[in-house]
Coordinates of C-alpha atoms in Angstrom, one line a residue:
M24 CA 0.0 0.0 0.0
Q25 CA 1.3 3.5 -0.9
D26 CA 2.2 5.8 2.0
N27 CA -0.2 8.7 1.5
T28 CA 2.0 11.1 3.4
N29 CA 5.0 10.3 1.1
A30 CA 2.8 10.4 -2.0
G31 CA 1.5 13.9 -0.9
A32 CA 5.1 15.1 -0.4
A33 CA 6.1 13.8 -3.8
Q34 CA 3.1 15.6 -5.3
R35 CA 4.0 18.9 -3.6
L36 CA 7.5 18.7 -4.9
N37 CA 6.7 17.8 -8.4
W38 CA 7.7 21.4 -9.3
L39 CA 11.2 20.6 -8.2
S40 CA 11.4 17.8 -10.7
I41 CA 10.2 20.2 -13.4
V42 CA 12.9 22.7 -12.3
R43 CA 15.5 19.9 -12.5
G44 CA 14.4 19.0 -16.1
I45 CA 14.5 22.6 -17.2
T46 CA 17.9 23.3 -15.6
I47 CA 19.6 20.2 -17.2
T48 CA 18.2 21.3 -20.5
L49 CA 19.8 24.7 -20.0
V50 CA 23.1 23.0 -19.1
V51 CA 22.9 21.0 -22.3
M52 CA 22.2 24.1 -24.2
Y53 CA 25.3 25.7 -22.6
H54 CA 27.4 22.8 -23.8
V55 CA 26.4 23.4 -27.5
R56 CA 29.4 24.5 -29.6
M57 CA 28.7 24.9 -33.3
Q58 CA 31.6 26.4 -35.3
D59 CA 30.8 29.2 -37.7
F60 CA 32.8 28.2 -40.8
S61 CA 33.6 31.8 -41.6
T62 CA 34.9 32.9 -38.2
H63 CA 35.8 29.5 -36.7
Q64 CA 34.1 30.6 -33.5
N65 CA 30.9 29.5 -31.9
Y66 CA 27.8 31.0 -33.6
T67 CA 26.9 34.3 -31.9
F68 CA 23.3 33.5 -31.4
I69 CA 24.2 30.3 -29.5
S70 CA 26.4 32.2 -27.1
D71 CA 23.7 34.9 -26.7
I72 CA 21.1 32.3 -25.8
Y73 CA 23.1 30.6 -23.1
N74 CA 24.4 34.0 -21.7
L75 CA 20.7 34.9 -21.2
F76 CA 20.5 32.1 -18.6
N77 CA 23.8 32.6 -16.8
T78 CA 22.2 33.9 -13.6
M79 CA 19.8 30.9 -13.5
R80 CA 21.4 27.8 -15.0
M81 CA 24.2 26.7 -12.6
P82 CA 23.0 28.6 -9.6
T83 CA 19.6 26.8 -9.8
F84 CA 21.3 23.5 -10.7
I85 CA 23.4 23.7 -7.5
F86 CA 20.5 25.0 -5.5
V87 CA 18.5 21.9 -6.4
S88 CA 21.3 19.7 -5.2
G89 CA 21.3 21.4 -1.8
A90 CA 17.5 21.1 -1.7
L91 CA 17.6 17.4 -2.5
L92 CA 20.3 16.9 0.2
Y93 CA 17.9 18.4 2.7
Y94 CA 14.8 16.6 1.5
T95 CA 16.3 13.2 1.1
R96 CA 19.0 13.1 3.8
I97 CA 19.0 15.8 6.4
A98 CA 15.2 15.8 6.9
K99 CA 15.4 12.0 7.3
G100 CA 18.1 12.2 10.0
W101 CA 21.0 10.6 8.1
G102 CA 24.2 10.4 10.1
T103 CA 27.4 11.9 8.7
G104 CA 29.2 8.5 8.2
R105 CA 26.2 7.0 6.3
L106 CA 26.0 10.2 4.1
Y107 CA 29.7 10.1 3.2
L108 CA 29.6 6.4 2.3
D109 CA 26.4 7.0 0.2
K110 CA 28.0 9.9 -1.7
I111 CA 31.3 8.1 -2.3
V112 CA 29.2 5.3 -4.0
R113 CA 26.6 7.5 -5.7
V114 CA 28.9 10.3 -6.9
G115 CA 32.5 9.0 -6.5
V116 CA 32.0 5.8 -8.4
P117 CA 30.5 7.6 -11.5
L118 CA 33.2 10.2 -11.2
L119 CA 35.9 7.5 -11.5
F120 CA 34.0 5.8 -14.3
C121 CA 33.7 9.1 -16.2
T122 CA 37.4 9.8 -15.7
I123 CA 38.3 6.4 -17.3
I124 CA 35.8 6.9 -20.1
G125 CA 37.0 10.5 -20.7
C126 CA 40.7 9.4 -20.9
L127 CA 39.8 6.6 -23.3
S128 CA 37.7 8.9 -25.4
Q129 CA 40.5 11.4 -25.6
I130 CA 42.8 8.7 -27.0
V131 CA 40.3 7.6 -29.6
F132 CA 39.2 11.1 -30.7
N133 CA 42.5 13.0 -30.4
G134 CA 42.4 13.6 -34.1
F135 CA 39.0 15.3 -33.9
V136 CA 38.9 17.3 -30.7
K137 CA 39.8 21.0 -30.7
H138 CA 42.4 20.6 -27.9
P139 CA 44.2 17.3 -28.5
H140 CA 46.9 16.1 -26.1
P141 CA 48.5 12.7 -25.3
V142 CA 46.9 10.7 -22.6
T143 CA 49.4 9.0 -20.2
V144 CA 49.3 7.3 -16.8
Q145 CA 50.1 10.7 -15.3
T146 CA 47.1 12.3 -17.2
F147 CA 44.8 9.7 -15.7
L148 CA 46.1 10.2 -12.2
L149 CA 45.8 13.9 -12.5
S150 CA 42.3 13.6 -13.8
L151 CA 41.3 12.0 -10.5
V152 CA 42.1 15.2 -8.6
T153 CA 41.7 18.0 -11.2
C154 CA 39.8 18.9 -14.3
D155 CA 42.1 21.7 -15.5
D156 CA 43.3 20.8 -19.1
M157 CA 42.1 17.3 -18.6
P158 CA 39.6 15.1 -20.6
W159 CA 36.0 15.7 -19.9
P160 CA 36.5 18.9 -17.9
H161 CA 32.8 19.1 -17.1
R162 CA 33.6 16.5 -14.4
W163 CA 34.4 19.5 -12.3
Y164 CA 30.9 19.6 -10.9
M165 CA 31.1 16.1 -9.7
M166 CA 34.2 17.0 -7.7
E167 CA 32.6 20.2 -6.5
L168 CA 29.5 18.3 -5.4
L169 CA 31.6 15.9 -3.3
V170 CA 33.2 18.8 -1.6
L171 CA 29.9 20.5 -1.0
M172 CA 28.5 17.2 0.4
S173 CA 31.5 16.9 2.7
L174 CA 30.1 19.9 4.7
Y175 CA 27.0 17.9 5.6
P176 CA 27.6 18.0 9.4
I177 CA 27.9 21.8 9.2
Y178 CA 24.6 22.1 7.4
S179 CA 22.9 19.8 9.9
L180 CA 24.2 21.7 12.8
A181 CA 23.6 25.2 11.4
I182 CA 19.9 24.8 10.6
Q183 CA 19.1 23.5 14.1
K184 CA 19.0 27.1 15.3
Q185 CA 17.9 30.2 13.3
W186 CA 20.9 32.2 14.6
R187 CA 23.3 29.5 13.5
A188 CA 21.7 29.3 10.1
A189 CA 21.9 33.1 9.7
L190 CA 25.5 33.2 11.0
F191 CA 26.7 30.5 8.6
G192 CA 24.8 32.1 5.8
L193 CA 26.6 35.4 6.4
L194 CA 29.9 33.6 6.5
V195 CA 29.0 31.9 3.2
V196 CA 28.2 35.2 1.6
V197 CA 31.4 36.9 2.9
L198 CA 33.6 34.0 1.6
Y199 CA 32.0 34.3 -1.8
I200 CA 33.8 37.5 -2.6
F201 CA 37.3 36.0 -2.2
D202 CA 39.4 34.3 -4.9
F203 CA 41.2 31.4 -3.4
T204 CA 42.5 30.1 -6.8
A205 CA 45.1 32.9 -7.2
P206 CA 47.9 31.3 -5.0
V207 CA 47.5 27.8 -6.5
S208 CA 48.6 26.3 -9.8
H209 CA 45.6 23.9 -10.0
N210 CA 42.2 23.9 -8.5
W211 CA 42.7 20.6 -6.8
F212 CA 39.4 18.7 -6.6
Y213 CA 37.8 22.1 -7.0
I214 CA 38.3 22.8 -3.3
F215 CA 39.5 26.4 -4.0
T216 CA 36.2 27.4 -5.7
V217 CA 33.8 25.8 -3.3
N218 CA 33.1 29.3 -1.9
K219 CA 31.7 30.3 -5.3
Y220 CA 29.1 27.6 -5.3
L221 CA 28.4 27.1 -1.6
P222 CA 25.9 30.1 -1.4
Y223 CA 23.5 28.3 -3.9
F224 CA 23.9 24.9 -2.3
Y225 CA 23.3 26.2 1.2
L226 CA 20.4 28.3 0.0
G227 CA 18.8 25.0 -1.2
V228 CA 19.2 23.5 2.3
V229 CA 17.8 26.4 4.3
A230 CA 15.1 27.2 1.7
F231 CA 13.7 23.7 2.2
H232 CA 14.3 23.6 5.9
Y233 CA 12.4 26.8 6.5
Q234 CA 10.0 26.4 3.6
W235 CA 11.0 29.7 2.0
W236 CA 10.0 28.5 -1.4
Q237 CA 6.4 28.5 -0.3
Y238 CA 6.3 32.3 -0.4
L239 CA 6.7 32.1 -4.2
R240 CA 3.3 30.5 -4.4
N241 CA 1.9 34.0 -3.8
Y242 CA 1.7 35.5 -7.2
K243 CA 2.4 39.1 -6.0
V244 CA 5.7 37.9 -4.4
A245 CA 6.6 35.9 -7.4
L246 CA 5.9 38.8 -9.8
V247 CA 8.1 41.1 -7.8
V248 CA 11.0 38.5 -7.8
V249 CA 10.7 37.9 -11.6
L250 CA 10.6 41.7 -12.3
L251 CA 13.6 42.3 -10.1
H252 CA 15.6 39.5 -11.8
I253 CA 14.8 41.0 -15.2
G254 CA 15.5 44.5 -14.1
M255 CA 19.0 43.6 -12.9
F256 CA 20.0 42.7 -16.4
F257 CA 19.8 46.5 -17.2
V258 CA 21.9 47.5 -14.1
P259 CA 25.6 47.8 -14.7
Y260 CA 27.5 46.3 -11.8
E261 CA 30.9 44.8 -11.1
C262 CA 30.4 44.0 -7.5
D263 CA 30.4 40.3 -6.6
L264 CA 27.7 40.7 -4.1
L265 CA 25.4 42.3 -6.7
L266 CA 26.1 39.4 -9.0
L267 CA 25.2 37.0 -6.2
L268 CA 22.0 38.8 -5.5
H269 CA 21.1 38.6 -9.2
Q270 CA 21.8 34.9 -9.1
F271 CA 19.6 34.4 -6.0
L272 CA 16.9 36.2 -7.9
G273 CA 17.5 33.9 -10.8
I274 CA 17.0 30.9 -8.6
A275 CA 13.8 32.3 -7.2
T276 CA 12.6 33.0 -10.7
M277 CA 13.3 29.4 -11.7
V278 CA 11.4 28.2 -8.6
T279 CA 8.5 30.5 -9.6
I280 CA 8.5 29.0 -13.1
G281 CA 8.5 25.5 -11.7
L282 CA 5.6 26.2 -9.4
W283 CA 3.6 27.8 -12.2
L284 CA 4.3 25.0 -14.7
D285 CA 3.5 22.4 -12.2
R286 CA -0.1 23.7 -12.2
I287 CA -0.5 23.6 -15.9
V288 CA 1.8 20.9 -17.3
P289 CA 2.9 18.7 -14.4
Q290 CA 4.4 16.1 -16.7
L291 CA 6.8 18.6 -18.3
C292 CA 10.3 17.1 -18.8
S293 CA 9.1 13.8 -17.4
A294 CA 10.9 11.9 -20.2
W295 CA 14.3 13.0 -18.9
R296 CA 14.1 14.7 -15.5
K297 CA 14.7 11.4 -13.7
Y298 CA 18.2 11.2 -15.4
V299 CA 19.6 14.6 -14.8
F300 CA 22.9 13.3 -13.3
Q301 CA 23.4 10.9 -16.3
I302 CA 22.6 13.6 -18.9
Y303 CA 25.2 15.8 -17.3
M304 CA 27.8 13.1 -17.2
F305 CA 27.4 11.6 -20.7
G306 CA 25.4 14.1 -22.8
I307 CA 28.4 16.1 -23.7
A308 CA 30.0 13.2 -25.5
F309 CA 27.0 12.9 -28.0
Q310 CA 27.0 16.7 -28.4
A311 CA 30.7 16.6 -29.3
F312 CA 29.9 13.9 -31.9
V313 CA 27.4 16.3 -33.5
E314 CA 29.8 19.3 -33.3
L315 CA 33.0 17.6 -34.4
I316 CA 31.9 14.8 -36.7
L317 CA 28.4 15.5 -38.2
W318 CA 28.5 19.3 -38.4
P319 CA 31.8 19.7 -40.3
R320 CA 30.8 16.9 -42.7
F321 CA 27.2 17.6 -43.4
G322 CA 26.4 21.0 -42.0
T323 CA 25.9 24.2 -44.0
P324 CA 25.2 27.7 -42.7
N325 CA 21.5 27.6 -43.6
M326 CA 21.2 24.4 -41.5
I327 CA 22.6 25.8 -38.3
V328 CA 19.3 25.8 -36.5
P329 CA 18.4 22.2 -37.2
F330 CA 21.9 21.1 -36.2
Y331 CA 21.7 23.3 -33.0
L332 CA 18.5 21.5 -32.1
L333 CA 20.1 18.1 -33.0
N334 CA 22.9 18.9 -30.7
I335 CA 20.6 19.6 -27.8
I336 CA 18.4 16.6 -28.5
S337 CA 21.4 14.3 -28.7
G338 CA 22.7 15.5 -25.4
I339 CA 19.5 14.6 -23.7
L340 CA 18.1 11.6 -25.7
F341 CA 21.1 9.3 -25.9
P342 CA 22.0 9.4 -22.2
V343 CA 18.4 8.6 -21.4
L344 CA 18.4 5.6 -23.8
I345 CA 21.7 4.4 -22.2
C346 CA 20.0 4.6 -18.8
K347 CA 17.0 2.6 -20.0
V348 CA 19.4 -0.1 -21.1
V349 CA 21.6 0.0 -18.0
E350 CA 18.6 -0.2 -15.7
R351 CA 17.9 -3.6 -17.1
I352 CA 21.4 -4.9 -16.3
P353 CA 21.2 -7.1 -13.2
I354 CA 24.7 -6.2 -12.0
Q355 CA 24.6 -3.5 -9.3
W356 CA 28.1 -2.2 -9.9
V357 CA 27.4 -1.6 -13.6
R358 CA 24.4 0.5 -12.6
L359 CA 26.4 2.4 -10.0
C360 CA 29.0 3.4 -12.6
F361 CA 26.2 5.3 -14.3
G362 CA 24.8 6.7 -11.1
L363 CA 21.8 4.5 -11.2
K364 CA 20.4 2.5 -8.3

């Protein structure tokens, strides 16, 4: 028999699944690179599209990760040791698998990629601790996610008291303005940029703990948030804190969109929102095939829009199809390599 309480909670958070589906689509769009044959650069309109969502895409993507940590782990009282083991398996194993696949792909496609370089044992070992100038550099988020998850006991302690939550939030905002990468040659395991992503992740934790997202169900509040987010595009600023504010407004705008779409198209993105992690890990390989193999051979300038859409569809569709196949494999460790249960 279905637990009606859990079913009700899942129903209330369907909007979060919609937001996940939208944000991974924006991430795939960001990974699109289609070379203009006349300039040998990415088409301007493609860059313009993904620049439009810069204040929403990764901030919301990371915010959702923090929200899910709270909803699926902190709220259920998971201990720190159990959480660490869980994330080593659920994120660390796919990271290792992606590192191996990335190095092998680099060897095979060195003649096609834009930045070829030999893959050695040293390359593989370095790929385990850094993504700088390494195969499949988008693995940075998996490293960053492990670092963000390692602060689990701090999140759990902070939200127990409002003053602790506020104090840690203030610390997170202050740390955001610093650049810790300047003194180091490599951003080892992306530790030195955790301060740049922690505000979004922690916001996801506290926004769910204190149910702040519920305020956006009020259409007046939602309208003000959306208008402020749009308005800040026309305000010239170079201050890091103003950028952070704009990104927070971008997250709130995405939440608003998710809540609104949940009321009118609750099944939106249902074909792929279950496989967000897998799309992020493997979609870029299929996008690279479109960009580096199909486009130079079959593309023409007047076909850029169909190829642009093909790039996006490939980055979403093929990882989903792979997941459908892997889910049928009765070997647990194979599924874990793909981040599947």
